[in-house]
Coordinates of C-alpha atoms and ligand atoms in Angstrom, one line a residue:
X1299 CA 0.3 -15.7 2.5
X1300 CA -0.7 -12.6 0.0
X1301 CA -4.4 -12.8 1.6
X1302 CA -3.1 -13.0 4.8
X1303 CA -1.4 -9.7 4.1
X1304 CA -4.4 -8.2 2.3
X1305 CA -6.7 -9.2 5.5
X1306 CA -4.1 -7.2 7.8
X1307 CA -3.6 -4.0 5.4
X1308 CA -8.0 -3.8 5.4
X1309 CA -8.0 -3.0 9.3
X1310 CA -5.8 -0.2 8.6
X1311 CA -8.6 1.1 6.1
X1312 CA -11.1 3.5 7.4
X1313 CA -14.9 4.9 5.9
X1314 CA -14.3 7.9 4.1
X1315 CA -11.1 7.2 2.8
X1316 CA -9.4 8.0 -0.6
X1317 CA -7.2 5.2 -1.3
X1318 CA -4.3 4.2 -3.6
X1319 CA -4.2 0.8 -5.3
X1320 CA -1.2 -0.5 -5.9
X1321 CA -0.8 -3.4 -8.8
X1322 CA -0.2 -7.1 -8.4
X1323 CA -1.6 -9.8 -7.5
X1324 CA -1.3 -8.8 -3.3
X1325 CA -3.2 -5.8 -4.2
X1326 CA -5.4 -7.3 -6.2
X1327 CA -6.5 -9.6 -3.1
X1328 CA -7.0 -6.3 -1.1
X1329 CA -9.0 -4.9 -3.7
X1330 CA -11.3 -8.4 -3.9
X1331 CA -11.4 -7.8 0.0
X1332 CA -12.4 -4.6 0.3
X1333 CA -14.5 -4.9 -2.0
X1334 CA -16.2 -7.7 0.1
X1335 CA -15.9 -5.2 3.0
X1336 CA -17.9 -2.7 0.9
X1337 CA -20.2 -4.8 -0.1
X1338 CA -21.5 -6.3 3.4
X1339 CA -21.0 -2.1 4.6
X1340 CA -18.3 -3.0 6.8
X1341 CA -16.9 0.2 4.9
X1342 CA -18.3 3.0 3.1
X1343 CA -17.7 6.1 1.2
X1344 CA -13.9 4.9 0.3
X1345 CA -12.7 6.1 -3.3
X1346 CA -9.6 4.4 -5.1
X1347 CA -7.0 6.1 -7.1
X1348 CA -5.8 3.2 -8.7
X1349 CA -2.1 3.0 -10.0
X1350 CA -2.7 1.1 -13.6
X1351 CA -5.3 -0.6 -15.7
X1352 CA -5.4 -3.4 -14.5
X1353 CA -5.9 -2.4 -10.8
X1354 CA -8.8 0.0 -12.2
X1355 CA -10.4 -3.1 -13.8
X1356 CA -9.8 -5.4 -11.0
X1357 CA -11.7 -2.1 -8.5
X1358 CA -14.4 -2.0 -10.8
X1359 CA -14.9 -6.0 -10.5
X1360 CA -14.8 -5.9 -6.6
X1361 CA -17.2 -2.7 -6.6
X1362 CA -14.7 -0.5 -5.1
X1363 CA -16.0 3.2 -6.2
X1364 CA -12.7 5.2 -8.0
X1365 CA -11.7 8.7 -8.4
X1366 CA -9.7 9.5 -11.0
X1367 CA -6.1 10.0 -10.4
X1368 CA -6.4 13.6 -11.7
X1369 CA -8.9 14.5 -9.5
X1370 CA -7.3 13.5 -6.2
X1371 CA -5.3 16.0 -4.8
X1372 CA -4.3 14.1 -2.0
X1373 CA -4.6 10.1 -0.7
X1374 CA -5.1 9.6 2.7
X1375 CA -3.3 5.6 2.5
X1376 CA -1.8 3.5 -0.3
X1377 CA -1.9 -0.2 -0.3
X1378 CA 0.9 -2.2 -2.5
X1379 CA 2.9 -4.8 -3.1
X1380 CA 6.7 -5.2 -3.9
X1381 CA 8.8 -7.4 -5.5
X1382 CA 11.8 -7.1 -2.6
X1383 CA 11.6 -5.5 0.9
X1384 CA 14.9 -4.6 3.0
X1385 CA 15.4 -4.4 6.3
X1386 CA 15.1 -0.5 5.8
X1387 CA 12.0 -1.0 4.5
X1388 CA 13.4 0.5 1.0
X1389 CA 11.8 -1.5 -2.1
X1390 CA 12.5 -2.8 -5.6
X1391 CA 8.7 -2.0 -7.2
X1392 CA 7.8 -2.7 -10.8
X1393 CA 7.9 -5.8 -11.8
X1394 CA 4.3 -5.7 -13.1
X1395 CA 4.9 -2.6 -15.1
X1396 CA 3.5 0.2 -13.0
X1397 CA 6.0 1.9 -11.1
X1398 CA 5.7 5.2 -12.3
X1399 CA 2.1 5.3 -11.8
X1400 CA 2.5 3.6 -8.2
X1401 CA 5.2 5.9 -7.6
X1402 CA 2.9 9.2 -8.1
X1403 CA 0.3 7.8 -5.8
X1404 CA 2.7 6.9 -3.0
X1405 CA 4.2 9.9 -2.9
X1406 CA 0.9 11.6 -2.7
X1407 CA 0.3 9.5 0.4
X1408 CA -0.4 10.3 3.8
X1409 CA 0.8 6.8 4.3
X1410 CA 1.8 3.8 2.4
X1411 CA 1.6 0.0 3.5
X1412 CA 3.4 -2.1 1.8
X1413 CA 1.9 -6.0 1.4
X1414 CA 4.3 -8.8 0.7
X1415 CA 4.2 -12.5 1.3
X1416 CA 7.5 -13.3 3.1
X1417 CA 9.5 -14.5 0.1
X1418 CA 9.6 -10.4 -0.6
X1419 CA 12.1 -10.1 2.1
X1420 CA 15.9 -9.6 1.7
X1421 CA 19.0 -8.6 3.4
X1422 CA 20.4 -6.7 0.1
X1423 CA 18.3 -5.4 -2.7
X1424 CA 18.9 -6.5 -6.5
X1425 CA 18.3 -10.0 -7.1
X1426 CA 15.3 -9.1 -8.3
X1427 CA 16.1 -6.9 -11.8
X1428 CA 15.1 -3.0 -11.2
X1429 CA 13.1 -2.1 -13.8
X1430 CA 13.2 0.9 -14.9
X1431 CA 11.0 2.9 -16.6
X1432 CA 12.6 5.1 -19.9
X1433 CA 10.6 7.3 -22.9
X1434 CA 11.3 5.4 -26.0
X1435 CA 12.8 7.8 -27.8
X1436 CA 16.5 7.1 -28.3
X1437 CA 15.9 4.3 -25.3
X1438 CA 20.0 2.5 -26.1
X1439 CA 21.2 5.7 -25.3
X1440 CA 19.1 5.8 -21.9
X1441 CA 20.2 2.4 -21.2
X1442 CA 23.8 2.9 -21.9
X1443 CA 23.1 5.6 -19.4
X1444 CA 21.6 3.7 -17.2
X1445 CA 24.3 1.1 -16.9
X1446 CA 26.5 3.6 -16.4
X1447 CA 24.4 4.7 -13.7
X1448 CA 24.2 1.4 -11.8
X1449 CA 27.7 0.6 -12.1
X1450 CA 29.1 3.8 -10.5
X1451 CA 26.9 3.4 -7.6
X1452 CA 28.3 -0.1 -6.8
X1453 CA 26.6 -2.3 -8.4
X1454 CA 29.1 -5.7 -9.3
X1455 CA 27.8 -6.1 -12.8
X1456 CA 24.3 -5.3 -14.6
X1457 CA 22.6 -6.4 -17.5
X1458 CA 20.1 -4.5 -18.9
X1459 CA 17.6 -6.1 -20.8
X1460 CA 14.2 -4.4 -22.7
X1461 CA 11.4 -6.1 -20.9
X1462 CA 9.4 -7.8 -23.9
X1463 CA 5.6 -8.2 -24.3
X1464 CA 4.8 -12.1 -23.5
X1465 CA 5.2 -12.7 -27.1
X1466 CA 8.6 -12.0 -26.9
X1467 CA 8.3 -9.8 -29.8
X1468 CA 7.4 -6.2 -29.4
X1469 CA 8.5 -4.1 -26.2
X1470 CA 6.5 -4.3 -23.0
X1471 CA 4.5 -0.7 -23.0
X1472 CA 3.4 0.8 -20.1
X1473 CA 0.2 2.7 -19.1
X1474 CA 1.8 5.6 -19.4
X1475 CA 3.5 5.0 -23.1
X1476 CA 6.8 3.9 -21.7
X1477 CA 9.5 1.1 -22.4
X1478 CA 10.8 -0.7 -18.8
X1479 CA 14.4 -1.9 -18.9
X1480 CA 14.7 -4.4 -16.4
X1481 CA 18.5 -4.5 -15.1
X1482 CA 19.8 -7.4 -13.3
X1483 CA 22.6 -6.5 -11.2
X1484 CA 22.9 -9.2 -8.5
X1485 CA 22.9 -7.0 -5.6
X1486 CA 22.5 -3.0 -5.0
X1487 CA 25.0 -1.9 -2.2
X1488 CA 23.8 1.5 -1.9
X1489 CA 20.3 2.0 -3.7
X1490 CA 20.3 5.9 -2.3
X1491 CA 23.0 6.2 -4.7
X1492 CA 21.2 4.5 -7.6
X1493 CA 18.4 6.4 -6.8
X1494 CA 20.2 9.5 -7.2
X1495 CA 22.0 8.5 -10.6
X1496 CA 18.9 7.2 -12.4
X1497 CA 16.8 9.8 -11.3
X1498 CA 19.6 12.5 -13.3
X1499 CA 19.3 10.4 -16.5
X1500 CA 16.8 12.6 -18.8
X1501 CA 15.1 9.7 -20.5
X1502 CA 14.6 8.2 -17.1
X1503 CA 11.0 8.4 -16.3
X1504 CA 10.9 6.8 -13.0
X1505 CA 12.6 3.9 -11.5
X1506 CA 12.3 1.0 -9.1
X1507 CA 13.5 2.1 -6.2
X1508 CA 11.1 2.7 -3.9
X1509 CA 13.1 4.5 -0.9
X1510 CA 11.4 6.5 2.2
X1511 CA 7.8 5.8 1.5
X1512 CA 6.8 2.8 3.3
X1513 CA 6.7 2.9 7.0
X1514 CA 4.7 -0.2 7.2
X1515 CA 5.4 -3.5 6.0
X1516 CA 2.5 -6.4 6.5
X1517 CA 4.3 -9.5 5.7
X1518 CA 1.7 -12.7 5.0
X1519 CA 3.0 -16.0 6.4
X1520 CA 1.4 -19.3 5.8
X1521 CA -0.8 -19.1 9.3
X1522 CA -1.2 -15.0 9.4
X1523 CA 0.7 -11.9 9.1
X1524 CA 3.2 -9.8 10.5
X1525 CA 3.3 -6.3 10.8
X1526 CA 6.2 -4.2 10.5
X1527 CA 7.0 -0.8 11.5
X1528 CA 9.6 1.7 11.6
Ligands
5RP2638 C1 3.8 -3.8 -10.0 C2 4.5 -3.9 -8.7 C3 4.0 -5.0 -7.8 O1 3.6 -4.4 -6.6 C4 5.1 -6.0 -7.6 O2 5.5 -6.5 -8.8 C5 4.6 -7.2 -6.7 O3 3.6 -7.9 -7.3 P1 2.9 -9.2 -6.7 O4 2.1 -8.7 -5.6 O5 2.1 -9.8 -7.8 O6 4.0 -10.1 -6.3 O7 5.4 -3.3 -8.4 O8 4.5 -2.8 -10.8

């Protein structure tokens, strides 16, 4: 379903391009596939920006020629996953870490496409934790903060948990030197709010809420991929 995706976002992609690339696995597929498409000269002259290390090592594996993010002054697309979609098209992002980073890029974007297998999909973001991405200086103030936050702006409950390195011992760091809180609230009712209220918290570096960027959604189903628009 992911490749199906991937396959649909690489028509979009034009020679000459400067691209974001997002992180995950769907954007890692992309990347494999356009590196493919450089390869046979299907495409040329395209430069990535990509959004964390791990993208920039999975570009340099598929051959995909970067520019450094502080060089770009401008990206004409962005290709990315998400981790939940709604039918607004606004996004819970982050769940590998990167937000911040893919946050910068889309926002720099002429256009972003968003890449999901259908599983993404939801009527009511939240079931998937928003992470959230705080400095870790005085970080149980932030998240006291940030509780606060997601509370007044309706959500029913949240827990907000430090996301942990996969040896469950030290914090999860990100690119950028940053803790992520991941916050499970069950459902956001009004994520503009959240937005809003997260966004005023000073150790709040970024968060998950991805709200007004994508445009296009390319959802991968088991036989193809649909693409949506608004
Ligand atoms: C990373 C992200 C990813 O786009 C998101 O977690 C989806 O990943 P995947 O394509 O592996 O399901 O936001 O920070």
């Amino acid at each position: 379903m992911k490749a199906h995706a991937a396959a649909a976002a690489l028509e979009y992609v034009e020679s000459g391009m400067i691209l974001g690339l997002g992180s995950g696995s769907t954007a890692e597929i992309f990347i494999e596939q356009l590196g493919a498409a450089l390869k046979t000269g299907a495409l040329s002259g395209i430069r990535g920006v990509p959004t964390s290390a791990m993208t920039e090592r999975a570009a340099q594996g598929a051959g995909v020629p970067l520019m450094p993010a502080d060089q770009a002054s401008r990206i004409d697309l962005t290709i990315d996953g998400a981790d939940e979609v709604d039918g607004r098209f606004r996004l819970i992002k982050g769940g590998g870490g990167c937000l911040l980073r893919e946050k910068i890029i889309a926002h720099a974007s002429d256009r972003m496409i968003v890449v999901v297998d259908e599983t993404k999909l939801v009527e009511m973001l939240g079931a998937f934790p928003l992470p959230v991405e705080v400095d870790p200086f005085a970080f149980t103030i932030t998240a006291k903060k940030v509780f606060d936050a997601l509370r007044a702006s309706g959500a029913p409950r949240c827990d907000v948990a430090l996301r942990r390195r996969g040896d469950g011992l030290e914090p999860f760091v990100t690119d950028g030197g940053h803790f992520i809180l991941d916050c499970a609230c069950g459902e956001l009712p009004d994520p503009e709010a959240a937005a809003r209220r997260l966004a005023a918290i000073p150790g709040v570096m970024e968060h998950g809420l991805f709200i007004g960027l994508a445009r296009t959604v390319i959802v991968g189903e088991e036989d193809g991929a649909e693409v949506l628009e608004i």
